[in-house]
Coordinates of C-alpha atoms and ligand atoms in Angstrom, one line a residue:
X1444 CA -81.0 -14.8 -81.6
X1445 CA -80.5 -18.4 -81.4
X1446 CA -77.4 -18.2 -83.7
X1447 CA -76.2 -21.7 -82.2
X1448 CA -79.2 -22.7 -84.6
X1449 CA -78.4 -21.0 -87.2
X1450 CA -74.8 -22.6 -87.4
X1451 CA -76.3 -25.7 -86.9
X1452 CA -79.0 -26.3 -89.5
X1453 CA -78.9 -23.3 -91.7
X1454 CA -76.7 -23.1 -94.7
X1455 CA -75.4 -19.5 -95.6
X1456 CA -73.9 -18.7 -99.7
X1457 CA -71.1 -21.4 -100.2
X1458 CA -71.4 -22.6 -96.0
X1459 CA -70.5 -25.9 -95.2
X1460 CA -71.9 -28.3 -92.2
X1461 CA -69.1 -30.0 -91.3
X1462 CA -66.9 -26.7 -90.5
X1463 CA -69.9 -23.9 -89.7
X1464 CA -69.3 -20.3 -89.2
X1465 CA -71.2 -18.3 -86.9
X1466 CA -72.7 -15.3 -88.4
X1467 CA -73.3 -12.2 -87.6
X1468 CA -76.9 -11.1 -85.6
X1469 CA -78.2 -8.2 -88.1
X1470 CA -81.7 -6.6 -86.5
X1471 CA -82.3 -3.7 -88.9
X1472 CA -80.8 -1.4 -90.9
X1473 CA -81.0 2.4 -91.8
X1474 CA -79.5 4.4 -94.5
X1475 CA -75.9 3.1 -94.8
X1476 CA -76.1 1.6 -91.4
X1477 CA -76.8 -1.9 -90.2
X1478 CA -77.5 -2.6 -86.5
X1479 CA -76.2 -5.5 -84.5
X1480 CA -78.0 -7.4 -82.1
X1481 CA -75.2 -6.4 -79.3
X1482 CA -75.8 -2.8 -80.2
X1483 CA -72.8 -2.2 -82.4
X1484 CA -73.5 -0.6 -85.4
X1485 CA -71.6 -1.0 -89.1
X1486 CA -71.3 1.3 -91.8
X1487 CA -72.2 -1.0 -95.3
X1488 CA -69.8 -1.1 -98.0
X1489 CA -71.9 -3.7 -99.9
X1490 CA -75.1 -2.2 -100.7
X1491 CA -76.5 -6.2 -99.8
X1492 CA -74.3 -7.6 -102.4
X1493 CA -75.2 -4.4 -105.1
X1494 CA -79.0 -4.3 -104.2
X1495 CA -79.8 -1.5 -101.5
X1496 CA -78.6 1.2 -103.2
X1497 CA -80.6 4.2 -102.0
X1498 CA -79.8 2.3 -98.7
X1499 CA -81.7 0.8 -96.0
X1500 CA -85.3 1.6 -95.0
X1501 CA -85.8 4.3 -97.4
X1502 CA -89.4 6.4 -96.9
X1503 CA -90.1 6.1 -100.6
X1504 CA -89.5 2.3 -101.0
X1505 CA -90.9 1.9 -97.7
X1506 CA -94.4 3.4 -99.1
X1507 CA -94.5 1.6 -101.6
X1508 CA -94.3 -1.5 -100.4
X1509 CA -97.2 -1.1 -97.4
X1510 CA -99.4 0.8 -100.0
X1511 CA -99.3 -1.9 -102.5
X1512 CA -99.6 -4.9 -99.9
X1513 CA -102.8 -3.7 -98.6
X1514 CA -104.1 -3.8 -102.2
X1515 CA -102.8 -7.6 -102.8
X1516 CA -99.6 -8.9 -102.3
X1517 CA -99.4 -11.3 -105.2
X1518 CA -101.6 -12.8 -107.8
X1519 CA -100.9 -15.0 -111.3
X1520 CA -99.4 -13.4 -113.9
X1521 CA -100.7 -16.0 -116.3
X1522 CA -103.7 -14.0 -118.2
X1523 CA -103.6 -11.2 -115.1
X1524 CA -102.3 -8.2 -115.6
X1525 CA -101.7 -5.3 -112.5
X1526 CA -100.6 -2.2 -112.6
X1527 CA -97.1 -2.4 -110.4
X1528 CA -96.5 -4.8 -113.6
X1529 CA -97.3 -2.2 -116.3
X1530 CA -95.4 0.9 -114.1
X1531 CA -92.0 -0.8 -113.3
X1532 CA -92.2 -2.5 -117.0
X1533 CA -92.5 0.8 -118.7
X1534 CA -90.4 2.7 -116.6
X1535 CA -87.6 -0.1 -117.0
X1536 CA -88.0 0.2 -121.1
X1537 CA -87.8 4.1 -120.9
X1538 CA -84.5 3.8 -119.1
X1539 CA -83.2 0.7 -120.7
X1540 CA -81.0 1.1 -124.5
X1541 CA -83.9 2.3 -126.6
X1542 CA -83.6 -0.6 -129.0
X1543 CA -85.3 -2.8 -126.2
X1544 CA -88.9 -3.1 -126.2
X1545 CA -90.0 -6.8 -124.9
X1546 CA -89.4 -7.2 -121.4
X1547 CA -90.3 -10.7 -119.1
X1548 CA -90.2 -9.7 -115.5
X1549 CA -88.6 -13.1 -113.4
X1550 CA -87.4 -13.7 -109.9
X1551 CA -83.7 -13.9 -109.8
X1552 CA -80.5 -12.4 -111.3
X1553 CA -79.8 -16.6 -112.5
X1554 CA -83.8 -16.9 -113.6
X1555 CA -82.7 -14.2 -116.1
X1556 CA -80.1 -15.0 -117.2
X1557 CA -82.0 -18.8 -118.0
X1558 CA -84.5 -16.5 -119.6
X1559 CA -81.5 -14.7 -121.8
X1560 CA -80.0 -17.9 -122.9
X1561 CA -83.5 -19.8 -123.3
X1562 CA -84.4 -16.5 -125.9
X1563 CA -81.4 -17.2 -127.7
X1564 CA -81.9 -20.5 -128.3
X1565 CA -85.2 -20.5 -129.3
X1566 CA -84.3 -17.3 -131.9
X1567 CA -81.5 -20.0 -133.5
X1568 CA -84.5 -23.0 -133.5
X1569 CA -87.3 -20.7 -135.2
X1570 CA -84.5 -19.5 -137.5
X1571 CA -84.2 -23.3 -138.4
X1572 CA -80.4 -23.7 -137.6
X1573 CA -78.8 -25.5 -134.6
X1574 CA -76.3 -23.0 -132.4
X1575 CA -76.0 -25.3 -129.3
X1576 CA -72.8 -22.9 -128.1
X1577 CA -72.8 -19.4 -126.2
X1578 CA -69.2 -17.7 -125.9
X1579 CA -68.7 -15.9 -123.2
X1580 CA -65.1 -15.0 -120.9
X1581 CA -63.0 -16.2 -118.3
X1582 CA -63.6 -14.8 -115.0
X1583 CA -67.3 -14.0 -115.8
X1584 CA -70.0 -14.7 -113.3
X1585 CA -73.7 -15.7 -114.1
X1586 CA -75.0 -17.1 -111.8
X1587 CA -75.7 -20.3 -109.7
X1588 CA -78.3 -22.5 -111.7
X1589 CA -77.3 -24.7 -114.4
X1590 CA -77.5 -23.0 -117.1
X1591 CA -75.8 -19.8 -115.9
X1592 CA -73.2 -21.6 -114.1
X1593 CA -72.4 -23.3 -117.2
X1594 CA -71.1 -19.7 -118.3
X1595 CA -69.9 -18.6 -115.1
X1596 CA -65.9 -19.6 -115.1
X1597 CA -65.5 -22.9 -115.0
X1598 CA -62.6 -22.7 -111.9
X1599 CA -64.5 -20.7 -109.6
X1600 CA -67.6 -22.4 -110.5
X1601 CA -66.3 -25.7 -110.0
X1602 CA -67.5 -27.0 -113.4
X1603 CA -65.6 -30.5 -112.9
X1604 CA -68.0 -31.4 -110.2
X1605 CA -70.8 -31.2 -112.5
X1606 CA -69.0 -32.9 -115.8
X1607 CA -71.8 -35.0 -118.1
X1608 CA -74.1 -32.8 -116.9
X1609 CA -73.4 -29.2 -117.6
X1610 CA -73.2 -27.9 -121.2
X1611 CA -69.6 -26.9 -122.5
X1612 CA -69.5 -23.7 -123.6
X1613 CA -66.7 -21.5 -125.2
X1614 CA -64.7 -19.3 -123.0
X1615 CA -62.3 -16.9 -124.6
X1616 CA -59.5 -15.2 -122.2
X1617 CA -61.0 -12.2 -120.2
X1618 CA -60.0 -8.7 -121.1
X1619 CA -56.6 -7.3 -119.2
X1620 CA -56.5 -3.4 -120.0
X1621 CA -58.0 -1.6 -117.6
X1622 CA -61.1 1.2 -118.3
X1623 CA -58.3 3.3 -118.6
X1624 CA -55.6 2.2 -120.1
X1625 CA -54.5 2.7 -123.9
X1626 CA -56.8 0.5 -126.0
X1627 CA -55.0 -2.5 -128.0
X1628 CA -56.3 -4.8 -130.2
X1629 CA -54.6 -7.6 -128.6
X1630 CA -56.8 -7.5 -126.2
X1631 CA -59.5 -8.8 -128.0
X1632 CA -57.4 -11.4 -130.1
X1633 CA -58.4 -14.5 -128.3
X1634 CA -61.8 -13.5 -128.4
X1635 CA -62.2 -12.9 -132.2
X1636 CA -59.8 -15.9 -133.0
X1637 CA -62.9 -18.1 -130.8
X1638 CA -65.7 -16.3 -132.6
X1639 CA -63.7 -16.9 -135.9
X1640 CA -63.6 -20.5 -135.4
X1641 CA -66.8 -21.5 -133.7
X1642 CA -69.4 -18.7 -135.4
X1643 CA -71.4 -21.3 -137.3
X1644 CA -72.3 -23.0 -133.4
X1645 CA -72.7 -19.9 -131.3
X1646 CA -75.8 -18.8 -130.4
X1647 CA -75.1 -15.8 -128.5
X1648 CA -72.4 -14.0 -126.6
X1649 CA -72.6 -13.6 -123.0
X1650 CA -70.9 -11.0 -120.6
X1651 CA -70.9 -8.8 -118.2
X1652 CA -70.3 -5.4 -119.4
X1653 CA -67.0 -3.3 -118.1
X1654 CA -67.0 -5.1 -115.4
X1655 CA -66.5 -8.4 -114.2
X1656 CA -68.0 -8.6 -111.0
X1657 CA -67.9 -12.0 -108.5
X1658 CA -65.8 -13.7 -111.0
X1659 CA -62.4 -11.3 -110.0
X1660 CA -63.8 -7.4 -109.9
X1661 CA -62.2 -6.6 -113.1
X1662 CA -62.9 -3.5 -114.8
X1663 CA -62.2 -3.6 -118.1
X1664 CA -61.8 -1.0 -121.3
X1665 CA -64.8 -0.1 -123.1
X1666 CA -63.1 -0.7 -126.6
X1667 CA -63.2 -4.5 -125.6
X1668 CA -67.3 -4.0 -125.1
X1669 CA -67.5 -2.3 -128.7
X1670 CA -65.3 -4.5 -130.6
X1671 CA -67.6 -7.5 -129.1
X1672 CA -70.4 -5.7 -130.9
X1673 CA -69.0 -5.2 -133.8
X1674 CA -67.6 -8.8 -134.5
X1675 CA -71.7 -10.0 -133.4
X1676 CA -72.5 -7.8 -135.9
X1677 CA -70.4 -9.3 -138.5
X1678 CA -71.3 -12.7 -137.6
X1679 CA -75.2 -12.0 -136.9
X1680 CA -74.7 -13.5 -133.4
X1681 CA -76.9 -12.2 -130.7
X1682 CA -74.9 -10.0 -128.0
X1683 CA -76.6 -10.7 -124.2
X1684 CA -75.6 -8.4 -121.7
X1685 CA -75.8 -9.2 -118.2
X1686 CA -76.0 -5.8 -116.2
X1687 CA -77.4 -7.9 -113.2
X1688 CA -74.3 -5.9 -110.9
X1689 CA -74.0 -2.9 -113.1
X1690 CA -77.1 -1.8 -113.9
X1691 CA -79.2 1.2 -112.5
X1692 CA -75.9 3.3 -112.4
X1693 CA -73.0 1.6 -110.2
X1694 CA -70.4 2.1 -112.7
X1695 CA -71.4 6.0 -113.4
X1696 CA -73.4 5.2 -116.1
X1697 CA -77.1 4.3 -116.1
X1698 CA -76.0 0.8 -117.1
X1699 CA -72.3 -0.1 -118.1
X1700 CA -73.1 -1.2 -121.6
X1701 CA -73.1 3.1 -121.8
X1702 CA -69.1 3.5 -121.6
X1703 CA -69.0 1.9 -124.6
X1704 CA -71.8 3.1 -126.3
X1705 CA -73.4 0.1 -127.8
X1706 CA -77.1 -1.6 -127.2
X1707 CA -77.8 -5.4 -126.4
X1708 CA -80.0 -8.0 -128.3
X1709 CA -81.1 -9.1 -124.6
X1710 CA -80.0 -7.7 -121.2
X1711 CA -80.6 -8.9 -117.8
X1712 CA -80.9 -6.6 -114.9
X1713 CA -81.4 -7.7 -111.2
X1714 CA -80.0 -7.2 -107.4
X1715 CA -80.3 -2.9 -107.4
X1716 CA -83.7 -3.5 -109.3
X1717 CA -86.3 -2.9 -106.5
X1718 CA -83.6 -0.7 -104.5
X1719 CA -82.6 -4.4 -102.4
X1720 CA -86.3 -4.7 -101.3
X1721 CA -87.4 -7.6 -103.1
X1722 CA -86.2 -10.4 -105.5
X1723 CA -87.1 -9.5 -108.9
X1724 CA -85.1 -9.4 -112.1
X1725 CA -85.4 -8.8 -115.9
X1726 CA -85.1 -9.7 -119.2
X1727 CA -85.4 -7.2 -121.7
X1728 CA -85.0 -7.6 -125.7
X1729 CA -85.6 -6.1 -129.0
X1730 CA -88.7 -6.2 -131.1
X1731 CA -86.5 -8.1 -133.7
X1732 CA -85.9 -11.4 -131.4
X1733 CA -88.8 -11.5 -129.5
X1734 CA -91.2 -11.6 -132.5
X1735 CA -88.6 -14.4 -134.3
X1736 CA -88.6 -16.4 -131.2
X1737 CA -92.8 -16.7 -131.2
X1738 CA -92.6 -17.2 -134.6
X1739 CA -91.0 -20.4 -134.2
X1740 CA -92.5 -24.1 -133.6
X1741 CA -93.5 -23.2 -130.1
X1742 CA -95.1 -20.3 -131.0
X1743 CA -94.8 -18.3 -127.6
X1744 CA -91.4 -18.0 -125.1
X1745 CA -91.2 -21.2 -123.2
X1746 CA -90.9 -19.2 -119.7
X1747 CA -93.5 -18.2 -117.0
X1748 CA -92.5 -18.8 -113.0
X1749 CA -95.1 -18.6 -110.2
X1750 CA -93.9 -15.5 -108.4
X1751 CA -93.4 -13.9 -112.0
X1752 CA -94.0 -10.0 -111.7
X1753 CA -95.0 -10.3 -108.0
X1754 CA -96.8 -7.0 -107.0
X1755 CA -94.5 -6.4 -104.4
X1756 CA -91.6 -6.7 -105.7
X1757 CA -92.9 -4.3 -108.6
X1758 CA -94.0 -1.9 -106.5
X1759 CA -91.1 -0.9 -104.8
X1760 CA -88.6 -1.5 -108.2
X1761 CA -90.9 1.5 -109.8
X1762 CA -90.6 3.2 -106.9
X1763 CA -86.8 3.2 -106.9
X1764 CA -86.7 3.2 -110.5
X1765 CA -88.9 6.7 -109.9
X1766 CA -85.3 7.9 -107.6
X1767 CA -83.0 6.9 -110.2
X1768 CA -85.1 9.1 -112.7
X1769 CA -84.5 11.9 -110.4
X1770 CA -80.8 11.7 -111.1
X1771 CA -79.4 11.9 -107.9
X1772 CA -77.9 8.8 -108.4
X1773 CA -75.3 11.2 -110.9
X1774 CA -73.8 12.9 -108.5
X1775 CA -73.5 10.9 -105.4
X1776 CA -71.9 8.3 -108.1
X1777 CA -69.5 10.9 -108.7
X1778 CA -68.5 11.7 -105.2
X1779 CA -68.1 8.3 -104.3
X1780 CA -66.0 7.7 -107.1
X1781 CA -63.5 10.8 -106.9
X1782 CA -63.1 9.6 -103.0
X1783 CA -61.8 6.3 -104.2
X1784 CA -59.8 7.9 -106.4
X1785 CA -58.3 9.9 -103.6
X1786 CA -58.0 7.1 -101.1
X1787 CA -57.1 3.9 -102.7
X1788 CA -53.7 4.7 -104.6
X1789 CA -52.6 5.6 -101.5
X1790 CA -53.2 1.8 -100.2
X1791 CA -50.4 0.4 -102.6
X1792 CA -47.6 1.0 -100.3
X1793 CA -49.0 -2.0 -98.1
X1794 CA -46.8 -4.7 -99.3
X1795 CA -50.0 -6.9 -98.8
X1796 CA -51.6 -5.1 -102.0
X1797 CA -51.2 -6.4 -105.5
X1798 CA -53.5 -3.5 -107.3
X1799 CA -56.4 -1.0 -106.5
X1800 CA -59.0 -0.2 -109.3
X1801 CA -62.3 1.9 -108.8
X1802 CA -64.9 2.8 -111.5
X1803 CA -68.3 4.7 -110.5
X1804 CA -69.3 3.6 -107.0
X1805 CA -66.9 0.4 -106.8
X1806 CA -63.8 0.1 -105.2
X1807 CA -60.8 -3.1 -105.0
X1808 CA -58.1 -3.5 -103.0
X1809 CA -56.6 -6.9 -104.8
X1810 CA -53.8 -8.6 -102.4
X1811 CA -50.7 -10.8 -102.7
X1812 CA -52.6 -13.0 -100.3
X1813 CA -56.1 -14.7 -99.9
X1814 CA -58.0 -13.5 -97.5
X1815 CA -58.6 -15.1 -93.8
X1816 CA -62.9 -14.7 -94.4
X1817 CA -63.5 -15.3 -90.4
X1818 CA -60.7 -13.1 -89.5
X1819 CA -60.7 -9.9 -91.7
X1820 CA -64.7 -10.2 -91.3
X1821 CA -64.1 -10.0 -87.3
X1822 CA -61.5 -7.3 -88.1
X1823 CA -63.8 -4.9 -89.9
X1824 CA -67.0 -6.1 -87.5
X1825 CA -64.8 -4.4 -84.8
X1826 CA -63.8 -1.5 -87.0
X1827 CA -67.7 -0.6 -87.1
X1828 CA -67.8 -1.4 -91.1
X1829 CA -69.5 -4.1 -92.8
X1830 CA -66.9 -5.1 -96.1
X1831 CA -67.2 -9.2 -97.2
X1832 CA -63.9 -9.9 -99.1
X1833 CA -63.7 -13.1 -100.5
X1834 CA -60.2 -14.6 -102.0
X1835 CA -58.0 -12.0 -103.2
X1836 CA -60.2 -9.3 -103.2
X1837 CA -61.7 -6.7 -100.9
X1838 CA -63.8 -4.5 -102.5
X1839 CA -66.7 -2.5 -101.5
X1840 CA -70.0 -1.0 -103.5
X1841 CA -71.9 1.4 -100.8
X1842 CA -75.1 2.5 -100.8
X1843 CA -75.2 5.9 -103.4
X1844 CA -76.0 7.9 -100.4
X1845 CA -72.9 6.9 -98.7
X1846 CA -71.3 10.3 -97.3
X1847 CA -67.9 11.1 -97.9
X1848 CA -66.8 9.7 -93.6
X1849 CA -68.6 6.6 -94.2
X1850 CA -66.3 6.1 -97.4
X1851 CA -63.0 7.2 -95.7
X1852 CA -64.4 4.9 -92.6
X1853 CA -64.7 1.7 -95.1
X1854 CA -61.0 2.5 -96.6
X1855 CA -59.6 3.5 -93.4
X1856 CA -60.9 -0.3 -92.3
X1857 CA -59.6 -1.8 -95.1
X1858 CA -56.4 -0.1 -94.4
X1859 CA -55.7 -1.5 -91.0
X1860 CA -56.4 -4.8 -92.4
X1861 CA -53.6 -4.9 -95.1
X1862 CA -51.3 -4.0 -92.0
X1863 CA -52.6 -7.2 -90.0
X1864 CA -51.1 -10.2 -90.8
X1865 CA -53.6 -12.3 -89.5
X1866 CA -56.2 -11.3 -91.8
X1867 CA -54.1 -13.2 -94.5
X1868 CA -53.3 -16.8 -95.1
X1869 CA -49.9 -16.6 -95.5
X1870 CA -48.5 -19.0 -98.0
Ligands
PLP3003 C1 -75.5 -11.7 -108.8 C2 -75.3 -11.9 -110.2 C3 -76.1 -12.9 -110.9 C4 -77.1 -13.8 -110.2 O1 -78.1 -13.1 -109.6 P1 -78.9 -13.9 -108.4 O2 -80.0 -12.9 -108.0 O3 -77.9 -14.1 -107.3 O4 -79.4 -15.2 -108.9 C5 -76.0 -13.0 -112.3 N1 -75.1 -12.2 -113.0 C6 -74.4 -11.2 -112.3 C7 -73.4 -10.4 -113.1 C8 -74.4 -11.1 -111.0 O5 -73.6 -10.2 -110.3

């Protein structure tokens, strides 16, 4: 591959041109393996940043995919209809909390999360009041457009660049006891004492449920979740959860909002969608909201992208949506899960490591120290894994079909780092 041009005129997430990084040659991928140009071949601990979790070139998905693009790979969805649309839509609302019933299908994780805030805006304008504000918590991440980077936290997402021009929202402090820790109420304190004062202006409350994913991998206590319901209940504020990471069950449940019990207004689901295939994402919302929002001026939801509900990418989500029904998903959860548990306490004896935390088919290593990217990726590239920290965090999501050696292969990796100085910037 002509990687000299790829480091020369194509930019990679968050790449700059003045100091460009040579990537690695990928030329296709099976399972829980990707194959290097050279040969080499890596075990994935990222699942494509949450997506391919059945892993790589799966039969199923596969199938899907040809048999649906010799019927027609894409066509309007403005007064079509097709039946990838219908399939993946009701098997999507059979899964999903049962109080959802309205779904719009859209092309990103950020287009839905646009979507989410755009529905709760236009509920609060057909209701007739004005509720310019979301809350939502520090650390979370939304997204890159405007909109959902204007509640993604404002330090890692740089909101100062962007000043007069991004809306302000209201950012209460993110939760700090762990899934498993003894509940207190304190936690929640900051939040309340923000929904307390700005209720009146908040149109809905945006998060990511039990865990915080690209904003700082925190897993938080399910009690923090419910008590978020509740006080959106008291106030009559719309609750949107954004199970973009955690959905289609990474975090042992089928989505996280589960560990807690509770049901969404609106949630938006993404990345593991069409099983990493495909960019699609999803909307999904009550009967209760969607019928206020078309009942207001504009009299329909203010929404509709060209690639919306692409055959395609419909196709293969019902098709893996069809091998999460099968449950499987359970149980390799599971495994993966008790692994962590048995591998990563182990880690905190490297002086380099601040805290470990797993939940479902996730697994951190936090450290004292940020990462050196080019460095540790070289380290792990050479260790025959495939693990992308990024600050103080090295954390892995594998493919659900990951076996218990390619687990203790991605630790085992991750342990020889922590034991390398170089693959730290020292301070
Ligand atoms: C990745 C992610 C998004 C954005 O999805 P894209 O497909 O990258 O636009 C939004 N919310 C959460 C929680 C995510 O993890």
């Amino acid at each position: 591959m002509d990687l000299e041009f790829d480091r020369q005129h194509i930019w990679h997430p968050y790449t700059s041109t003045l100091n460009p990084l040579t990537c690695y040659p990928v030329v296709s991928a099976h399972d829980v393996t990707l194959h290097l140009e050279d040969g080499r071949e890596l075990i994935d601990g990222m699942s494509s940043w949450w997506s391919a979790i059945h892993g790589y070139n799966h039969p199923k998905l596969n199938q899907a995919l040809t048999e649906q693009s010799e019927k027609m790979a894409h066509v309007m969805f403005g007064g079509i209809t097709h039946q990838p649309a219908i399939d993946v839509s009701k098997r999507l609302l059979a899964l999903a909390p049962d109080n959802l019933q309205h779904i719009f299908l859209a092309d990103s994780g950020s287009v839905a999360v646009e979507v989410s805030l755009k529905m709760a805006l236009q509920y609060w304008h057909a209701k007739g009041e004005s509720r310019p504000k979301f809350l939502t918590l520090s650390h979370g991440y939304h997204g890159d457009t405007f909109a959902a980077m204007s509640v993604t936290d404002p330090n890692n997402s740089m909101h100062s660049l962007y000043k007069g021009f991004l809306p302000e929202h209201i950012f209460a402090k993110s939760p700090t006891l762990g899934f498993g820790e003894q509940w207190d109420d304190a936690d929640i304190a900051d939040f309340k004492a923000k929904m307390d004062l700005h209720h009146r202006k908040i149109a809905a409350v945006i998060l990511e449920p039990i865990v915080q994913g690209a904003g700082g991998m925190r897993i938080y206590h399910p009690m923090f979740l419910s008590r978020v319901r509740e006080l959106c209940d008291q106030y009559g504020i719309l609750l949107i959860l954004d199970e973009i990471a955690t959905g289609f069950g990474r975090t042992g449940k089928r989505f996280a909002c589960e560990h807690a019990d509770i049901q969404p207004d609106i949630m938006c689901v993404g990345k593991a969608l069409t099983g990493g295939y495909m960019t699609l994402s999803a909307t999904l919302t009550s009967k209760h909201v969607a019928d206020t929002v078309c009942g207001g001026e504009a009299g329909c939801f203010m929404h509709g992208p060209t690639f919306m509900g692409n055959p395609l990418a419909c196709a293969v989500a019902s098709a893996s949506l069809d091998l999460i029904a099968e449950n499987h998903w359970q149980q390799q959860v599971r495994s993966i899960e008790s692994l962590f548990a048995k591998l990563l306490p182990a880690l905190t004896r490297h002086q380099q490591v601040k805290d470990v935390r797993w939940l479902g088919a996730i697994g951190v290593v936090e450290t004292n120290n940020p990462v050196n990217v080019e460095v540790i990726q070289q380290h792990f590239v050479e260790q025959g894994v495939w693990i992308r920290p990024f600050g103080k965090l090295i954390y892995m999501m594998p493919p659900y079909i990951s076996q218990p050696e390619h687990i203790e292969a991605l630790v085992k990796a991750i342990e020889l780092a922590l034991e390398s100085e170089a693959c730290f910037i020292q301070d």
